[in-house]
Coordinates of C-alpha atoms and ligand atoms in Angstrom, one line a residue:
X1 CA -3.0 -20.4 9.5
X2 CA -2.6 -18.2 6.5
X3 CA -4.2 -14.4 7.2
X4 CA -6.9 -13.9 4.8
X5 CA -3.8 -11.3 2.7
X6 CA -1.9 -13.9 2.3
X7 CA -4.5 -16.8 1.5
X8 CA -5.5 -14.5 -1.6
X9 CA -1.7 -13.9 -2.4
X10 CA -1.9 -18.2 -2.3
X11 CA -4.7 -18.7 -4.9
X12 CA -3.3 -15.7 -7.5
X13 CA 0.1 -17.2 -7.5
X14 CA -1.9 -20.7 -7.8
X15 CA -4.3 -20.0 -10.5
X16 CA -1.0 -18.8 -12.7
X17 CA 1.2 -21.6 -11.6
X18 CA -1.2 -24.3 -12.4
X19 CA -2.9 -22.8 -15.7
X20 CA -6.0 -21.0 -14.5
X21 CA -5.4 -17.8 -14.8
X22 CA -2.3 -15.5 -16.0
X23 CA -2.1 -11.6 -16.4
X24 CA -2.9 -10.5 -19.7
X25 CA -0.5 -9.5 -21.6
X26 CA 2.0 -11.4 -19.5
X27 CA 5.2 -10.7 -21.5
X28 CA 5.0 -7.1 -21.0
X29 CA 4.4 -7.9 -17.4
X30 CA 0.3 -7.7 -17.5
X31 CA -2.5 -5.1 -18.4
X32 CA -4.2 -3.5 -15.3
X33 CA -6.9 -5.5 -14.1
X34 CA -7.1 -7.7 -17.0
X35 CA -6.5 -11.6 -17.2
X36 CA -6.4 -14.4 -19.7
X37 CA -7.8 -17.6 -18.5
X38 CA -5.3 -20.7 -19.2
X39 CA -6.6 -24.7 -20.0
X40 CA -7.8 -25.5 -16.8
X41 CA -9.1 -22.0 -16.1
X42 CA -11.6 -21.9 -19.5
X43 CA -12.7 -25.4 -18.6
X44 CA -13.9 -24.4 -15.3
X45 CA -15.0 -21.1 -16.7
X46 CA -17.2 -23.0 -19.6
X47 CA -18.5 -25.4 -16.7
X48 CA -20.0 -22.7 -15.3
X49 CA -21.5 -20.8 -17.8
X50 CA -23.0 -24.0 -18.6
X51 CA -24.3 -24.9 -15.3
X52 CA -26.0 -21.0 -14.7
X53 CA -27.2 -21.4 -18.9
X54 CA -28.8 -24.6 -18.0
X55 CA -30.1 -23.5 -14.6
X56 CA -32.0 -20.6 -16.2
X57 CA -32.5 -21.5 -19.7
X58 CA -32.9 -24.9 -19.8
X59 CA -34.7 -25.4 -16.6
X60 CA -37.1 -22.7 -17.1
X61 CA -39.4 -23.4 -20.0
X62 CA -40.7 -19.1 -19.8
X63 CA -36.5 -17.9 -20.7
X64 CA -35.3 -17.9 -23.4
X65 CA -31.1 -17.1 -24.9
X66 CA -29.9 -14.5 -26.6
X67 CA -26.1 -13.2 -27.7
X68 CA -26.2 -9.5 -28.2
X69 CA -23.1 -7.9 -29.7
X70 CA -21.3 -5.4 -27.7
X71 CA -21.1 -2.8 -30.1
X72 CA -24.7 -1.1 -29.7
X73 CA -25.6 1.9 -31.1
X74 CA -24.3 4.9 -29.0
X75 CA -28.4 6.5 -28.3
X76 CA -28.9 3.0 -26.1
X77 CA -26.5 4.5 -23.4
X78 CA -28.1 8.1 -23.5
X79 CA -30.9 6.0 -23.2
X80 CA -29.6 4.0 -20.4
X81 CA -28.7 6.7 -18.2
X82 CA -25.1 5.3 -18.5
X83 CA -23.6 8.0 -20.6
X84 CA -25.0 11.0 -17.8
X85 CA -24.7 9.1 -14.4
X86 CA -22.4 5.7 -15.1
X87 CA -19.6 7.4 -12.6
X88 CA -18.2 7.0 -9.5
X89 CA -16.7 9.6 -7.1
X90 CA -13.5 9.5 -6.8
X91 CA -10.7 11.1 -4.7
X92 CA -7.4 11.2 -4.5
X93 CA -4.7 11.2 -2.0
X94 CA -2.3 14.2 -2.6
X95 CA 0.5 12.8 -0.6
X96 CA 0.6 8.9 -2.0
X97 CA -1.3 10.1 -5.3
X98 CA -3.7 7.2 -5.3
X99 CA -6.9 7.2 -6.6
X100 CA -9.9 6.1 -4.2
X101 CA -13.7 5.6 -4.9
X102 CA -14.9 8.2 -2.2
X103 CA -18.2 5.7 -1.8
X104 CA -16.2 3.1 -1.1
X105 CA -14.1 4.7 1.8
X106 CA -17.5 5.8 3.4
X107 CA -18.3 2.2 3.2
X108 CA -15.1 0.6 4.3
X109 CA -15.4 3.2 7.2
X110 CA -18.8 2.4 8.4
X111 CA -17.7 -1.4 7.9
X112 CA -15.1 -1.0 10.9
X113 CA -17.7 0.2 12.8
X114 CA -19.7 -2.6 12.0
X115 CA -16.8 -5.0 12.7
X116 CA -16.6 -3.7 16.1
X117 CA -20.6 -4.4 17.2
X118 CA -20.0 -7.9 16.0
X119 CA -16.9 -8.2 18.2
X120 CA -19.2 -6.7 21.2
X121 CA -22.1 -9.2 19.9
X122 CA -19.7 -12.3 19.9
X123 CA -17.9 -11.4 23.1
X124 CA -21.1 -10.8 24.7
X125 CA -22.4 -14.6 23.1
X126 CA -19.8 -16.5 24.2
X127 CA -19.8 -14.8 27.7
X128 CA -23.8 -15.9 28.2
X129 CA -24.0 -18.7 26.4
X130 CA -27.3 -20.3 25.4
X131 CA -29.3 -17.8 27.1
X132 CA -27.7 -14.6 24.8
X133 CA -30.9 -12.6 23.3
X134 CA -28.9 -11.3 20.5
X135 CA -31.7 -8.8 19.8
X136 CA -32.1 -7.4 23.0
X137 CA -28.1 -7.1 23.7
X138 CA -28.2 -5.1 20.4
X139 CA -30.8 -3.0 21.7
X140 CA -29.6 -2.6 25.9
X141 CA -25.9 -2.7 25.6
X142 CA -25.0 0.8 25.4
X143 CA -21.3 0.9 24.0
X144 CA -23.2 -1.6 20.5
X145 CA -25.8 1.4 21.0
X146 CA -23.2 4.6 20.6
X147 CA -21.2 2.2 17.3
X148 CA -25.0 2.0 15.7
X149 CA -25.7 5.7 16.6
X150 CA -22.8 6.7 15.0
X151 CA -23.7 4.4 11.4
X152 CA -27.2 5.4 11.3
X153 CA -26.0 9.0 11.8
X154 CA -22.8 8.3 9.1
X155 CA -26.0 7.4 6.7
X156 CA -27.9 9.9 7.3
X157 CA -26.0 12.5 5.9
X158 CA -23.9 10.6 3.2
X159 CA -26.7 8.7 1.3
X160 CA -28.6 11.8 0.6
X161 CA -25.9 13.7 -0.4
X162 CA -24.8 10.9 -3.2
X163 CA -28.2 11.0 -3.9
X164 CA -28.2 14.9 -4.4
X165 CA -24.8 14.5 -6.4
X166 CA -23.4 16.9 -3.8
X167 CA -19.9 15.9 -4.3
X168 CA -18.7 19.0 -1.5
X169 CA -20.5 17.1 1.0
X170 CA -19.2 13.7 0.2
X171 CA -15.5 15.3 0.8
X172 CA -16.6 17.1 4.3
X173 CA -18.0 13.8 5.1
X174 CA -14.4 12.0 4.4
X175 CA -12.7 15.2 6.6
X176 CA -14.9 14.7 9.3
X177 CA -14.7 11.3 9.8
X178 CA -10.9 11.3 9.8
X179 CA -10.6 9.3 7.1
X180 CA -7.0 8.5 6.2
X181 CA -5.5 6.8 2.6
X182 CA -3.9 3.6 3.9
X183 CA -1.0 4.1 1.7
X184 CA 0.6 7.8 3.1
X185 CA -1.5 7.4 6.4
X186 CA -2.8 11.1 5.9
X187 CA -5.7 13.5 5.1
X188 CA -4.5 15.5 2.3
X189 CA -7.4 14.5 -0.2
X190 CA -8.2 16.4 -3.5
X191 CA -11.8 17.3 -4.0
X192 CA -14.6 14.7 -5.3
X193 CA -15.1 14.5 -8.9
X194 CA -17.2 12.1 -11.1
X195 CA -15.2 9.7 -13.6
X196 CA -17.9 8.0 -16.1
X197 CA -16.7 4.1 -16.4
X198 CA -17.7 3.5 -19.9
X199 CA -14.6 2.7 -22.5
X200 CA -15.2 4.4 -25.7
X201 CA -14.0 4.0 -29.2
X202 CA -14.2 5.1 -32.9
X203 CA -16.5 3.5 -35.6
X204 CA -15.5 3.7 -39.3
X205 CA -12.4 5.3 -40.8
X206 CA -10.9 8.4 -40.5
X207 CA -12.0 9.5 -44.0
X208 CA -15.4 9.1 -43.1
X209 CA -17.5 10.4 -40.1
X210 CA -16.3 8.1 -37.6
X211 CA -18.7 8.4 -34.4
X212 CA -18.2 7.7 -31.0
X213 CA -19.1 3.9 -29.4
X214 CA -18.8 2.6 -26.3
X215 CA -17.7 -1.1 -25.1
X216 CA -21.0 -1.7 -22.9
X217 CA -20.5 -1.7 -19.4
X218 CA -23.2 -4.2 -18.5
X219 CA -24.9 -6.8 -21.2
X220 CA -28.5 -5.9 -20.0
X221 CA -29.4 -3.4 -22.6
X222 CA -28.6 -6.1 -25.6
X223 CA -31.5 -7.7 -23.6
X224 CA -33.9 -4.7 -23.6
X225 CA -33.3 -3.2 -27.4
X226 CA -34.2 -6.7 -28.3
X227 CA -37.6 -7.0 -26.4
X228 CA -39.8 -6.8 -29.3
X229 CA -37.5 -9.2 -31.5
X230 CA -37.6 -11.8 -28.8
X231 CA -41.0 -11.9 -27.5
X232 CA -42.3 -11.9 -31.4
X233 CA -39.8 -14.3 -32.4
X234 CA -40.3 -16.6 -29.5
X235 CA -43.7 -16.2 -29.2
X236 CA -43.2 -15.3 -25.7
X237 CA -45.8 -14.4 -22.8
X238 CA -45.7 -12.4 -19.6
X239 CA -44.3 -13.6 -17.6
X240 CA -40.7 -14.3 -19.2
X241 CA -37.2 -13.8 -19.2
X242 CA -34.2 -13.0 -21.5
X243 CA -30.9 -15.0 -20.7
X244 CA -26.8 -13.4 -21.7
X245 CA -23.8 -14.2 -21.0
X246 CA -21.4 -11.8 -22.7
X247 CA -18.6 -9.6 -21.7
X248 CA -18.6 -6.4 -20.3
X249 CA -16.0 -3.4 -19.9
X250 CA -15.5 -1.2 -17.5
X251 CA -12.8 1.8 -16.6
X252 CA -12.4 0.9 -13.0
X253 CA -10.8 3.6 -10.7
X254 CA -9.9 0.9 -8.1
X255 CA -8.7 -2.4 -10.0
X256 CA -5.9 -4.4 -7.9
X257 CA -8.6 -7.5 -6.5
X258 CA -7.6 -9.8 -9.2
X259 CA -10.8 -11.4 -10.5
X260 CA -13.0 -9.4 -8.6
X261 CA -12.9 -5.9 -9.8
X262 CA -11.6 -6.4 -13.7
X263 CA -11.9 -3.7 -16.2
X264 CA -13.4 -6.3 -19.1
X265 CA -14.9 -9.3 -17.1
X266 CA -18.0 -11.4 -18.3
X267 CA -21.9 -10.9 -17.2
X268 CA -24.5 -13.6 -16.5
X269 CA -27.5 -11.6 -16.5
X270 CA -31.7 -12.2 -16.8
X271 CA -33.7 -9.2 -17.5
X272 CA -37.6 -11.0 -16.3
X273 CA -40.6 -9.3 -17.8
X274 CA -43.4 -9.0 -15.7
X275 CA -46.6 -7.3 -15.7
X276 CA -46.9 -3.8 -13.3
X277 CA -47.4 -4.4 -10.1
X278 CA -46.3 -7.5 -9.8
X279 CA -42.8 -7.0 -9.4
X280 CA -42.1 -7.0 -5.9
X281 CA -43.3 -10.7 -5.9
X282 CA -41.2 -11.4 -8.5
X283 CA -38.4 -9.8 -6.5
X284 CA -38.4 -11.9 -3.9
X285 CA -39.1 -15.2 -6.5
X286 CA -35.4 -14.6 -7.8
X287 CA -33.5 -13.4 -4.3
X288 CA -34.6 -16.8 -3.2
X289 CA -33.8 -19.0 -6.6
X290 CA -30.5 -17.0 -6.9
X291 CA -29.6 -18.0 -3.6
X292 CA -30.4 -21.5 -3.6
X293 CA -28.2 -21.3 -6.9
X294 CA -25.4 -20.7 -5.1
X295 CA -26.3 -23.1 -2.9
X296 CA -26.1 -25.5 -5.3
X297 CA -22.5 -24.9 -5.6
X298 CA -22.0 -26.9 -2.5
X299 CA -20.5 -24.0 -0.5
X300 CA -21.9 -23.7 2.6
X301 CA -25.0 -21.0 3.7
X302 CA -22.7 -19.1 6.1
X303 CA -20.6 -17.8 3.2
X304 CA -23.4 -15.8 1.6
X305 CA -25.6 -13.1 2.4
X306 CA -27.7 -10.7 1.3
X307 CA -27.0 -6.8 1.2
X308 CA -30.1 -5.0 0.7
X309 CA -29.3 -1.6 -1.0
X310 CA -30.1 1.7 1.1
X311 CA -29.6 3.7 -1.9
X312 CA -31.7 3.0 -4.9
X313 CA -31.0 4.1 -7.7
X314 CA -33.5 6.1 -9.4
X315 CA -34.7 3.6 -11.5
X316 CA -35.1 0.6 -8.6
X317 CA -37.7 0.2 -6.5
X318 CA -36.1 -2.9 -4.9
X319 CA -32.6 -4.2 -4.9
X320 CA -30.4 -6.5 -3.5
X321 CA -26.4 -8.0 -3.7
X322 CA -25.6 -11.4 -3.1
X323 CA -22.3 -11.1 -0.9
X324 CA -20.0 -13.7 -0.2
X325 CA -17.0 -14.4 1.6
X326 CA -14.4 -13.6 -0.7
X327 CA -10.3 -14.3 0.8
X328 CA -10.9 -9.6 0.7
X329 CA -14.3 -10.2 2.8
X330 CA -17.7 -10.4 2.4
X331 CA -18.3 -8.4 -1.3
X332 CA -20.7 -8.5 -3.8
X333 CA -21.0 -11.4 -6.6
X334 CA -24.6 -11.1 -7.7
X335 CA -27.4 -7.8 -8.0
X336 CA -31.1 -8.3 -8.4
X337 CA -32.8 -5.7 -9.0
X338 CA -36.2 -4.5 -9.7
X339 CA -35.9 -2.1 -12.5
X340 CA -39.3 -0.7 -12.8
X341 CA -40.1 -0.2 -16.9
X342 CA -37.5 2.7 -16.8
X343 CA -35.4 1.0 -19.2
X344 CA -38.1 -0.1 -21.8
X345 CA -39.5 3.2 -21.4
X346 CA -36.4 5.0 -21.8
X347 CA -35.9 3.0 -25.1
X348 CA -39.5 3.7 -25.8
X349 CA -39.0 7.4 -26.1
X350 CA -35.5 7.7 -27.6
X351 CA -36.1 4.9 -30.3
X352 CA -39.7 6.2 -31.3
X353 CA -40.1 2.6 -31.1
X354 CA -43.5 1.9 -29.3
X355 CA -42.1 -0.6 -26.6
X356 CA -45.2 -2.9 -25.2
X357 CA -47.0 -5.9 -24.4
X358 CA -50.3 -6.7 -25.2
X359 CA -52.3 -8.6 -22.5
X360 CA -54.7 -10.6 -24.8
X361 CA -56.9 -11.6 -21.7
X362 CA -57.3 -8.1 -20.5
X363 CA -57.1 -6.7 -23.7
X364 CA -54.5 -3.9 -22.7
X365 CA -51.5 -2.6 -23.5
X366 CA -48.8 -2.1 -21.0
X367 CA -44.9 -1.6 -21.1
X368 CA -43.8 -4.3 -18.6
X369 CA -41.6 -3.8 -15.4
X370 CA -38.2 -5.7 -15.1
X371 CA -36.8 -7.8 -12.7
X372 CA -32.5 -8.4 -13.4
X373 CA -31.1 -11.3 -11.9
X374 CA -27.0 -10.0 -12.9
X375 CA -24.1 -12.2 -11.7
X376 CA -20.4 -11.8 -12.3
X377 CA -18.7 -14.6 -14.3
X378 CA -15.6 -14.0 -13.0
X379 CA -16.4 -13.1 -9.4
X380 CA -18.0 -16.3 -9.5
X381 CA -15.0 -18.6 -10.9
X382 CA -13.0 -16.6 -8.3
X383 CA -15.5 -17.8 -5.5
X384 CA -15.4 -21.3 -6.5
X385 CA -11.9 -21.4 -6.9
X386 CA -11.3 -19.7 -3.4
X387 CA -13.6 -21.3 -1.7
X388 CA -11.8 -24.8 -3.0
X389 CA -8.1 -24.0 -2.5
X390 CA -7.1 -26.2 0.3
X391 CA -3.6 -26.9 1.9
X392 CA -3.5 -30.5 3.8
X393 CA -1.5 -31.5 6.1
X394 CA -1.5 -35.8 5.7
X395 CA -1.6 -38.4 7.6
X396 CA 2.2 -39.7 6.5
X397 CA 3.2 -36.3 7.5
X398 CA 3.8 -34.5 3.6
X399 CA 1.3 -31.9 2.4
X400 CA -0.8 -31.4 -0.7
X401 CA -2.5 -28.7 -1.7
X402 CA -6.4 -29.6 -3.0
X403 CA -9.0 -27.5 -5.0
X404 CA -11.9 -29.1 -4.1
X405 CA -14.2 -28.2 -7.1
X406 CA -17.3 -29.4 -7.6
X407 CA -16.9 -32.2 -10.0
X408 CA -19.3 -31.4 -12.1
X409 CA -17.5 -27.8 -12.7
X410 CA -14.1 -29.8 -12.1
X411 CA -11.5 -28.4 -15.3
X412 CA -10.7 -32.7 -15.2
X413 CA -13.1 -34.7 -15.2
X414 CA -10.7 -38.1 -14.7
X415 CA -7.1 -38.8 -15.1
X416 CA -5.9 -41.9 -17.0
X417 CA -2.1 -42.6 -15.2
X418 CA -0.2 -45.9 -16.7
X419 CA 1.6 -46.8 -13.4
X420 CA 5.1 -47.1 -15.5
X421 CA 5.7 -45.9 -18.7
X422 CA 6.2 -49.9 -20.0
X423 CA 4.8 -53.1 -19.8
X424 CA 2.1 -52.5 -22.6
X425 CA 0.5 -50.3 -19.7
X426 CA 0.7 -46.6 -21.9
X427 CA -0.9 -48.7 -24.7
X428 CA -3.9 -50.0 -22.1
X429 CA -4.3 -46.9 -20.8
X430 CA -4.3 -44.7 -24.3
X431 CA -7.1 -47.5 -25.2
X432 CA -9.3 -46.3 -21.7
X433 CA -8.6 -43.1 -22.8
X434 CA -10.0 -43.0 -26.2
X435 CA -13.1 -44.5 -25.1
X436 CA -13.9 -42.4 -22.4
X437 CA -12.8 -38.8 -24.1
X438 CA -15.6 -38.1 -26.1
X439 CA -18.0 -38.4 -23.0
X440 CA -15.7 -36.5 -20.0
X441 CA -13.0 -34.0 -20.6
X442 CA -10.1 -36.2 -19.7
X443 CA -6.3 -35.6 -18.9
X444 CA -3.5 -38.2 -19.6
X445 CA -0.2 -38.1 -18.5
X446 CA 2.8 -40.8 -17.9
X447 CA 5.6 -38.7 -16.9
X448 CA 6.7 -38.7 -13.4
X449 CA 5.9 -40.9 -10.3
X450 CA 2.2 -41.5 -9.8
X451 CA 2.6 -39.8 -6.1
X452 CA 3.5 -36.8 -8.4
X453 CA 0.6 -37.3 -11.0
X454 CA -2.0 -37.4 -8.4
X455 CA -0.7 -34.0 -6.4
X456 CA -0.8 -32.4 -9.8
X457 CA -4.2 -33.9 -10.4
X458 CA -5.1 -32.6 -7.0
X459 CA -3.7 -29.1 -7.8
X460 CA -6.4 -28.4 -10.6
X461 CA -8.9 -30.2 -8.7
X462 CA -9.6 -33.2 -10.7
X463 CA -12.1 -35.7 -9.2
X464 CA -11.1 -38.6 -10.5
X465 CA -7.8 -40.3 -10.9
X466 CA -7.8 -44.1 -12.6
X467 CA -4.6 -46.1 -12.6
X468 CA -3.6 -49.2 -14.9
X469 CA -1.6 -51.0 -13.4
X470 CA 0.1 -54.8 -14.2
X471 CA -3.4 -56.4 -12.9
X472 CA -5.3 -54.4 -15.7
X473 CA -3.7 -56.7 -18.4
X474 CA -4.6 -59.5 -16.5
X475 CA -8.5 -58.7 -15.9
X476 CA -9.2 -55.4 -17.2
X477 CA -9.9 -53.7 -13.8
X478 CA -8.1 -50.2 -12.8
X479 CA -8.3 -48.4 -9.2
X480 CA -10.3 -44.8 -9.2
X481 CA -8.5 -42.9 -6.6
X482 CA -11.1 -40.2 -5.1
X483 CA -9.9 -36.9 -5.1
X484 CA -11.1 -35.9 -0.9
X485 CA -10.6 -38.8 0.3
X486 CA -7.5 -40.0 -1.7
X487 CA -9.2 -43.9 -1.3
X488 CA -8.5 -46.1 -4.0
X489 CA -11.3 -48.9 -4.8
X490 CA -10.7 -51.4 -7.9
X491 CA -13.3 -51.6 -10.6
X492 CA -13.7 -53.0 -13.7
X493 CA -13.1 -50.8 -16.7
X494 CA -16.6 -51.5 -18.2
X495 CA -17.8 -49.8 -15.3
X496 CA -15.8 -46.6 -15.5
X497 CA -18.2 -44.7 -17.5
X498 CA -21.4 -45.3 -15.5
X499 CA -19.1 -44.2 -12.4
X500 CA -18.4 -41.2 -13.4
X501 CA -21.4 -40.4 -15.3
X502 CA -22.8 -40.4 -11.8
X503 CA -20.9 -39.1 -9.6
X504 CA -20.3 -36.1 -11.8
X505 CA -24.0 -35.6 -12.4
X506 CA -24.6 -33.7 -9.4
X507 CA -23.0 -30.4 -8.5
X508 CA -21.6 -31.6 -4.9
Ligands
GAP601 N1 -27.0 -5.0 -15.3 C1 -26.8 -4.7 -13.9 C2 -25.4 -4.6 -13.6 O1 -24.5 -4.6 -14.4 P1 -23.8 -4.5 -11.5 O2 -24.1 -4.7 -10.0 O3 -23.1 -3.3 -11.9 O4 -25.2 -4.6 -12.2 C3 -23.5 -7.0 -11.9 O5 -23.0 -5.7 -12.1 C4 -22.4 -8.0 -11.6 O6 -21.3 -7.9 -12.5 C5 -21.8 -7.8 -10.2 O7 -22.6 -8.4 -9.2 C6 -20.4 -8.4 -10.3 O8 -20.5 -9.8 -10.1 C7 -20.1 -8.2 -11.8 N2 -19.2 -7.1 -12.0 C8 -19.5 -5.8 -12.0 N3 -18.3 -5.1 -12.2 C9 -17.3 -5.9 -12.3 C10 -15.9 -5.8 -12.4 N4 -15.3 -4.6 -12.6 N5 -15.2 -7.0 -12.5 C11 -15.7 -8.2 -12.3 N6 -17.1 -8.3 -12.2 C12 -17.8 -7.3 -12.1

């Protein structure tokens, strides 16, 4: 079995060789953390954007759309906070010269330590059987008791001290722990400095005062300049949420994780209005329809979990990540967060704008609190796509490999393969073809052997393959080869449509 290095290795060189995904600029051998997405990579891209857009908008008669341009003006990230405190801590390694986020290698270490009370806590599970109290083991066992001693300790001191900005004590935390870069092996770090993500840029020419804008680094304030414009406009009531998807950009110190850490990716976020004081419940409303979102993806429960955050940040009162089990380990694809009204009160007093709702039934005022429901695109296509890539071994011996996709997300929705490129069999199948293509994204092809045609069809994941074959001419029936199971049934070709329509209705 492929380690989990190599499986990730698999799918990159996969999503390139089969159109999904290529390095931008590809040519000039690629831009850093930056990617283009091919034909079969927008499709299944589009597919779900559509399926989140429908899922929020569409099935939620209190949300409403909106497509904010990136360019805002540059007071909304003073506002924001981004333009002060949008950084990360970084470090570098004086030996191998790489560049770490010193957050992160606090995290990874306290990880390992996690790894090995899991080990103790699995050992310890299959060693007892049905009888294991996980709980009490967890609390008794005393080498799981020094690892968790040594994490809450580990926490104790680091959280405060990113909370304090104390970027001295962040470094002494990295020397005491031993922490080593896992390129040169050795301790020589630099000190911690702060590196503010935001990519910025002129606006207007030279010969006039061109000022400073920034690419935003998250779509959310689009959603809160535009409060007022969408609750008039709309005719909107609290509760209710603003829906984006958009791109975002952002200078990432660590980029080499392919989709998952990209320095312009794209944002599905919600920003849900609520009245104060009842945010919490909202909180947990959207942790659980998130999650049962995911869900819905047909990937199973034990590849998601959530990460509660330790440290808030200032403006939070709650939050949350949606992890799942990427090919590089259980990481983040989804925040929700309870943003208090720091954000419409921020805007509030740099704007001069008064920022409120009016309660008609209570007759008062209020600037409502926010919950965000914010998911990567991108981290999501990547988590679909990993999650699908399959390599079979078959039954007649050869392999294939398989994206199992979803076929309602599927790039393909159904192939139309003349079994020989003569007859009057192209001519059938072109006919199929044209009446089926303005209902499902459809793929033809007659080149090769039709063993060949359905491996590529399986490479890109597409559900459906239909053959016409000699008997077609005869009584206008073609098989539907199923993509998991590889069966082929015959049906007629009046029936095609309804077929598809519904087994590509659901998400499964
Ligand atoms: N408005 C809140 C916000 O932007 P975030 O946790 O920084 O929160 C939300 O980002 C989501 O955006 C993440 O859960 C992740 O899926 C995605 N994301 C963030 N940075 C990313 C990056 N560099 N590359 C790809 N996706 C990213």
């Amino acid at each position: 079995m492929a380690t989990n290095d190599e499986l990730f290795k698999k799918i990159v060189s996969h999503a390139k060789e089969y159109g999904f995904v290529f390095p931008s600029s590809d040519i000039y051998d690629g831009l850093s953390a930056v990617y283009d997405y091919g034909p079969f990579g927008v499709e299944l891209k589009n597919n779900i954007k559509n399926y989140w857009w429908e899922s929020m908008v569409q099935h939620h008669e209190n949300i409403v759309g909106l497509d904010a341009a990136i360019f805002m003006h540059p007071t909304v990230w003073k506002a924001s906070g981004h333009l002060d405190a949008f950084n990360d801590p970084m470090i570098d390694n004086k030996d191998s010269k790489k560049r770490y986020r010193a957050d992160v290698l606090v995290e990874d270490h306290i990880q390992k330590i996690e790894d090995k009370i899991t080990k103790e806590v699995e050992k310890a599970r299959h060693r007892f059987g049905e009888s294991f109290d996980e709980k009490m083991f967890r609390e008794t066992n005393p080498r799981v008791k020094e690892h968790q001693a040594k994490i809450d300790e580990i926490k104790k001191r680091f959280y405060p001290a990113l909370e304090r900005n104390d970027l001295a004590e962040v470094k002494a935390i990295i020397e005491d722990l031993g922490i080593v870069c896992p390129i040169s092996g050795t301790r020589n770090w630099t000190d911690v400095r702060q590196f503010n993500l935001m990519f910025s840029t002129q606006m207007g020419s030279v010969n006039e005062e061109a000022g400073e804008i920034y690419l935003r680094p998250e779509t959310a304030q689009g959603i809160f300049v535009n409060f007022l414009n969408v609750m008039k406009s709309a005719r909107m009531k609290i509760p209710f949420g603003i829906a984006q998807i958009g791109k975002a950009f952002r200078n990432e110190i660590v980029a080499r994780q392919f989709l998952f850490r990209m320095r312009e990716f794209e944002q599905m976020e919600m920003q849900f209005f609520v009245k104060p004081g009842e945010e919490l419940k909202w909180f947990e409303y959207w942790k659980k329809e998130r999650m049962n979102w995911h869900l819905s993806l047909g990937i199973p429960a034990s590849k998601y979990h959530f990460h509660d955050h330790e440290k808030l940040a200032h403006y939070a009162n709650a939050a949350t990540d949606i992890e799942f089990d990427f090919p590089i380990g259980f990481k983040e694809i989804e925040g929700i967060h309870s943003r208090t009204d720091f954000d419409l009160s921020a805007h509030q007093k740099f704007s001069g704008h008064k920022i409120q709702y009016y309660d008609q039934e209570t007759n008062e005022g209020y600037i409502p609190y926010v919950v965000e429901t914010s998911i990567g695109l991108d981290r999501t296509f990547l988590a679909v796509l990993s999650h699908a890539y399959k390599e079979e071994k078959l039954e007649d011996g050869t392999e294939r490999i398989v994206l199992s996709i979803p076929p309602r997300l599927a790039p393909i929705k159904a192939a139309i393969l003349p079994l020989v490129k003569k007859d009057g069999l192209p001519e059938k199948a072109r006919e199929i073809m044209d009446n089926l293509m303005y209902e499902f994204r459809c793929f033809y092809e007659e080149k090769d052997t039709i063993g060949r045609r359905y491996r590529r069809m399986d490479a890109i994941g597409t559900p459906y393959c239909l053959t016409i074959d000699h008997q077609t001419l005869k009584d206008n029936t073609v098989t539907i080869r199923d993509r998991d199971t590889m069966k082929q049934e015959r049906i007629k070709t009046t029936e095609i449509s309804d077929i598809l329509k519904a087994n590509l209705k659901t998400i499964r």
